[in-house]
Amino acid sequence: MKTITITVGTTGETTIKTEGFSGSSCKEATAAIEKALGKTVSDTATMEAYGGQSVQTLNRS
Amino acid sequence: MSHVARVQLEVRDLGCLAKAAQHLGLEFAENQRTYRWYGRFVGDSPMPEGMTRDDLGKCDHAIRIPGDSRAYEVGVVKSKNSNKWELAWDFWCGGMGLQARIGTNGDRLKQEYAVQVAMKHARASGYQVSRQTKQDGSVVLKAVRS
């Protein structure tokens, strides 16, 4: 089961979280939503994706 | 693999903006070229970015409270340098009732717009979407696909 959880805060800022995707398909899955919403200000691979390491890219537009 | 992305909102989809307005009980007035405001810039607040005095009160579309001829209106203005839309309104005196509907800084309208955009794109990719409003006012969309 693939799940995308989208949380829209009270000022319109959005957080998108994916679960259950294999490989890099999760990024493809949310790319369209992210692009439609605006500018991605941070993108963090969660713990499970990189065996405990957290990778963050700032100001990716 | 999983990831978390944080996105800063930009208004690009007029259809979703219209749906968001309807959701808040407002009317999207297509091609309405002026929006109701105080009518005169009194200089008590900074000019919105990228706008001049002459731009105030002019728009490409508008969002208004149905049947309210006193409340100020939201101007939907095509951005000069990009494919974005800017929202402009006069917040003096609560915009004569407008602010109560769209929220401080238009936050309720922006939030609902983001919800509409996310739902549209998730559904277009074959997801089933459920919606829930949390106690803190944030909206959580759960998009599921087998």
Short mmCIF file of N, CA, C and O in Angstrom, two decimals, chain A:
data_model
loop_
_atom_site.label_atom_id
_atom_site.label_comp_id
_atom_site.label_asym_id
_atom_site.label_seq_id
_atom_site.Cartn_x
_atom_site.Cartn_y
_atom_site.Cartn_z
N MET A 1 0.84 -1.21 0.00
CA MET A 1 0.00 0.00 0.00
C MET A 1 0.87 1.25 0.00
O MET A 1 1.73 1.40 0.84
N LYS A 2 0.64 2.12 -0.97
CA LYS A 2 1.41 3.37 -1.02
C LYS A 2 0.59 4.50 -0.41
O LYS A 2 -0.56 4.68 -0.76
N THR A 3 1.20 5.21 0.50
CA THR A 3 0.48 6.29 1.18
C THR A 3 1.25 7.60 1.07
O THR A 3 2.45 7.63 1.31
N ILE A 4 0.54 8.64 0.70
CA ILE A 4 1.11 9.99 0.74
C ILE A 4 0.29 10.78 1.74
O ILE A 4 -0.94 10.87 1.60
N THR A 5 0.93 11.31 2.76
CA THR A 5 0.23 12.13 3.74
C THR A 5 0.61 13.60 3.51
O THR A 5 1.78 13.95 3.55
N ILE A 6 -0.40 14.39 3.22
CA ILE A 6 -0.17 15.80 2.92
C ILE A 6 -0.78 16.63 4.04
O ILE A 6 -1.99 16.56 4.27
N THR A 7 0.04 17.38 4.74
CA THR A 7 -0.46 18.22 5.82
C THR A 7 -0.38 19.68 5.40
O THR A 7 0.70 20.17 5.08
N VAL A 8 -1.54 20.34 5.37
CA VAL A 8 -1.57 21.74 4.99
C VAL A 8 -1.79 22.57 6.25
O VAL A 8 -2.83 22.48 6.88
N GLY A 9 -0.78 23.34 6.63
CA GLY A 9 -0.85 24.15 7.84
C GLY A 9 -1.80 25.32 7.67
O GLY A 9 -2.31 25.58 6.57
N THR A 10 -2.05 26.03 8.75
CA THR A 10 -3.05 27.10 8.74
C THR A 10 -2.63 28.32 7.91
O THR A 10 -3.42 29.22 7.68
N THR A 11 -1.37 28.34 7.46
CA THR A 11 -0.96 29.45 6.58
C THR A 11 -0.73 28.97 5.16
O THR A 11 -0.23 29.72 4.32
N GLY A 12 -1.08 27.72 4.87
CA GLY A 12 -0.94 27.21 3.51
C GLY A 12 0.36 26.47 3.26
O GLY A 12 0.58 25.93 2.19
N GLU A 13 1.25 26.48 4.26
CA GLU A 13 2.50 25.73 4.06
C GLU A 13 2.21 24.24 4.17
O GLU A 13 1.46 23.80 5.02
N THR A 14 2.82 23.49 3.26
CA THR A 14 2.47 22.09 3.12
C THR A 14 3.65 21.16 3.39
O THR A 14 4.77 21.45 2.99
N THR A 15 3.37 20.09 4.08
CA THR A 15 4.38 19.05 4.28
C THR A 15 3.87 17.77 3.64
O THR A 15 2.72 17.39 3.83
N ILE A 16 4.71 17.13 2.86
CA ILE A 16 4.30 15.91 2.16
C ILE A 16 5.19 14.76 2.62
O ILE A 16 6.41 14.85 2.58
N LYS A 17 4.57 13.68 3.07
CA LYS A 17 5.32 12.53 3.57
C LYS A 17 4.88 11.29 2.81
O LYS A 17 3.69 11.09 2.56
N THR A 18 5.82 10.47 2.43
CA THR A 18 5.48 9.26 1.69
C THR A 18 5.84 8.02 2.50
O THR A 18 6.78 8.03 3.28
N GLU A 19 5.06 6.98 2.29
CA GLU A 19 5.35 5.70 2.94
C GLU A 19 5.03 4.58 1.97
O GLU A 19 4.07 4.66 1.20
N GLY A 20 5.83 3.53 2.01
CA GLY A 20 5.53 2.31 1.26
C GLY A 20 5.98 2.30 -0.19
O GLY A 20 5.55 1.45 -0.97
N PHE A 21 6.83 3.24 -0.55
CA PHE A 21 7.32 3.26 -1.93
C PHE A 21 8.66 2.53 -2.01
O PHE A 21 9.40 2.47 -1.03
N SER A 22 8.96 2.00 -3.19
CA SER A 22 10.25 1.34 -3.34
C SER A 22 11.18 2.21 -4.18
O SER A 22 10.74 2.93 -5.08
N GLY A 23 12.47 2.17 -3.85
CA GLY A 23 13.47 2.93 -4.60
C GLY A 23 13.18 4.40 -4.56
O GLY A 23 12.76 4.94 -3.54
N SER A 24 13.39 5.07 -5.69
CA SER A 24 13.21 6.52 -5.72
C SER A 24 11.81 6.89 -6.21
O SER A 24 11.53 8.04 -6.50
N SER A 25 10.91 5.90 -6.30
CA SER A 25 9.58 6.17 -6.86
C SER A 25 8.78 7.13 -6.01
O SER A 25 7.84 7.77 -6.49
N CYS A 26 9.14 7.25 -4.72
CA CYS A 26 8.37 8.16 -3.86
C CYS A 26 8.55 9.61 -4.31
O CYS A 26 7.65 10.41 -4.22
N LYS A 27 9.75 9.93 -4.79
CA LYS A 27 9.99 11.31 -5.23
C LYS A 27 9.18 11.61 -6.49
O LYS A 27 8.66 12.70 -6.66
N GLU A 28 9.13 10.60 -7.37
CA GLU A 28 8.33 10.78 -8.59
C GLU A 28 6.87 10.97 -8.22
O GLU A 28 6.16 11.77 -8.82
N ALA A 29 6.41 10.23 -7.22
CA ALA A 29 5.00 10.27 -6.83
C ALA A 29 4.58 11.65 -6.34
O ALA A 29 3.46 12.08 -6.57
N THR A 30 5.48 12.34 -5.63
CA THR A 30 5.08 13.62 -5.06
C THR A 30 5.54 14.81 -5.88
O THR A 30 5.14 15.94 -5.61
N ALA A 31 6.38 14.57 -6.89
CA ALA A 31 6.94 15.67 -7.68
C ALA A 31 5.84 16.56 -8.26
O ALA A 31 5.92 17.79 -8.19
N ALA A 32 4.80 15.92 -8.81
CA ALA A 32 3.72 16.69 -9.44
C ALA A 32 2.99 17.55 -8.41
O ALA A 32 2.67 18.71 -8.67
N ILE A 33 2.74 16.98 -7.23
CA ILE A 33 2.02 17.73 -6.19
C ILE A 33 2.89 18.89 -5.70
O ILE A 33 2.42 20.02 -5.58
N GLU A 34 4.18 18.60 -5.47
CA GLU A 34 5.08 19.65 -4.99
C GLU A 34 5.17 20.81 -5.98
O GLU A 34 5.09 21.97 -5.63
N LYS A 35 5.32 20.45 -7.26
CA LYS A 35 5.48 21.45 -8.30
C LYS A 35 4.22 22.32 -8.41
O LYS A 35 4.29 23.53 -8.59
N ALA A 36 3.05 21.66 -8.29
CA ALA A 36 1.79 22.39 -8.41
C ALA A 36 1.58 23.35 -7.24
O ALA A 36 0.98 24.40 -7.39
N LEU A 37 2.10 22.98 -6.07
CA LEU A 37 1.87 23.79 -4.88
C LEU A 37 2.78 25.01 -4.81
O LEU A 37 2.40 26.05 -4.31
N GLY A 38 3.99 24.87 -5.29
CA GLY A 38 4.91 26.01 -5.21
C GLY A 38 6.35 25.59 -5.14
O GLY A 38 6.79 24.73 -5.88
N LYS A 39 7.06 26.18 -4.18
CA LYS A 39 8.50 25.98 -4.09
C LYS A 39 8.83 25.03 -2.94
O LYS A 39 8.41 25.26 -1.81
N THR A 40 9.59 23.98 -3.23
CA THR A 40 10.00 23.06 -2.18
C THR A 40 11.17 23.67 -1.42
O THR A 40 12.21 23.95 -1.99
N VAL A 41 10.97 23.91 -0.12
CA VAL A 41 12.01 24.58 0.66
C VAL A 41 12.90 23.59 1.41
O VAL A 41 14.01 23.92 1.79
N SER A 42 12.40 22.40 1.62
CA SER A 42 13.29 21.38 2.18
C SER A 42 12.80 20.01 1.79
O SER A 42 11.61 19.79 1.56
N ASP A 43 13.72 19.09 1.65
CA ASP A 43 13.39 17.75 1.21
C ASP A 43 14.26 16.78 2.00
O ASP A 43 15.46 16.74 1.85
N THR A 44 13.63 16.05 2.88
CA THR A 44 14.40 15.19 3.78
C THR A 44 14.05 13.73 3.55
O THR A 44 12.89 13.35 3.64
N ALA A 45 15.06 12.94 3.24
CA ALA A 45 14.83 11.51 3.16
C ALA A 45 14.70 11.00 4.59
O ALA A 45 15.50 11.35 5.45
N THR A 46 13.68 10.24 4.87
CA THR A 46 13.48 9.81 6.25
C THR A 46 14.40 8.64 6.59
O THR A 46 14.92 7.97 5.71
N MET A 47 14.57 8.43 7.86
CA MET A 47 15.51 7.45 8.41
C MET A 47 15.53 6.12 7.66
O MET A 47 16.59 5.64 7.28
N GLU A 48 14.37 5.58 7.43
CA GLU A 48 14.33 4.24 6.85
C GLU A 48 14.94 4.19 5.44
O GLU A 48 15.45 3.17 5.02
N ALA A 49 14.92 5.33 4.74
CA ALA A 49 15.39 5.33 3.36
C ALA A 49 16.90 5.19 3.25
O ALA A 49 17.41 4.55 2.34
N TYR A 50 17.62 5.79 4.18
CA TYR A 50 19.08 5.76 4.07
C TYR A 50 19.73 5.10 5.29
O TYR A 50 20.79 5.49 5.73
N GLY A 51 19.06 4.12 5.83
CA GLY A 51 19.63 3.36 6.93
C GLY A 51 20.09 4.22 8.09
O GLY A 51 21.17 3.99 8.63
N GLY A 52 19.29 5.18 8.46
CA GLY A 52 19.60 5.96 9.65
C GLY A 52 20.17 7.34 9.35
O GLY A 52 20.12 8.23 10.18
N GLN A 53 20.67 7.53 8.14
CA GLN A 53 21.20 8.85 7.80
C GLN A 53 20.08 9.75 7.34
O GLN A 53 19.15 9.32 6.68
N SER A 54 20.20 11.00 7.64
CA SER A 54 19.20 11.96 7.18
C SER A 54 19.85 12.90 6.16
O SER A 54 20.91 13.45 6.39
N VAL A 55 19.23 13.03 5.02
CA VAL A 55 19.80 13.85 3.95
C VAL A 55 18.86 15.02 3.69
O VAL A 55 17.67 14.83 3.51
N GLN A 56 19.40 16.21 3.69
CA GLN A 56 18.54 17.37 3.50
C GLN A 56 19.08 18.29 2.42
O GLN A 56 20.26 18.59 2.37
N THR A 57 18.22 18.70 1.54
CA THR A 57 18.60 19.66 0.52
C THR A 57 17.76 20.90 0.72
O THR A 57 16.54 20.82 0.79
N LEU A 58 18.40 22.04 0.84
CA LEU A 58 17.64 23.26 1.08
C LEU A 58 17.47 24.05 -0.20
O LEU A 58 18.32 24.02 -1.09
N ASN A 59 16.36 24.77 -0.26
CA ASN A 59 16.08 25.68 -1.38
C ASN A 59 16.12 25.01 -2.74
O ASN A 59 16.63 25.57 -3.71
N ARG A 60 15.63 23.79 -2.82
CA ARG A 60 15.51 23.16 -4.12
C ARG A 60 14.23 23.69 -4.76
O ARG A 60 13.16 23.55 -4.22
N SER A 61 14.35 24.35 -5.90
CA SER A 61 13.14 24.91 -6.50
C SER A 61 12.78 24.16 -7.76
O SER A 61 13.56 23.38 -8.25
#
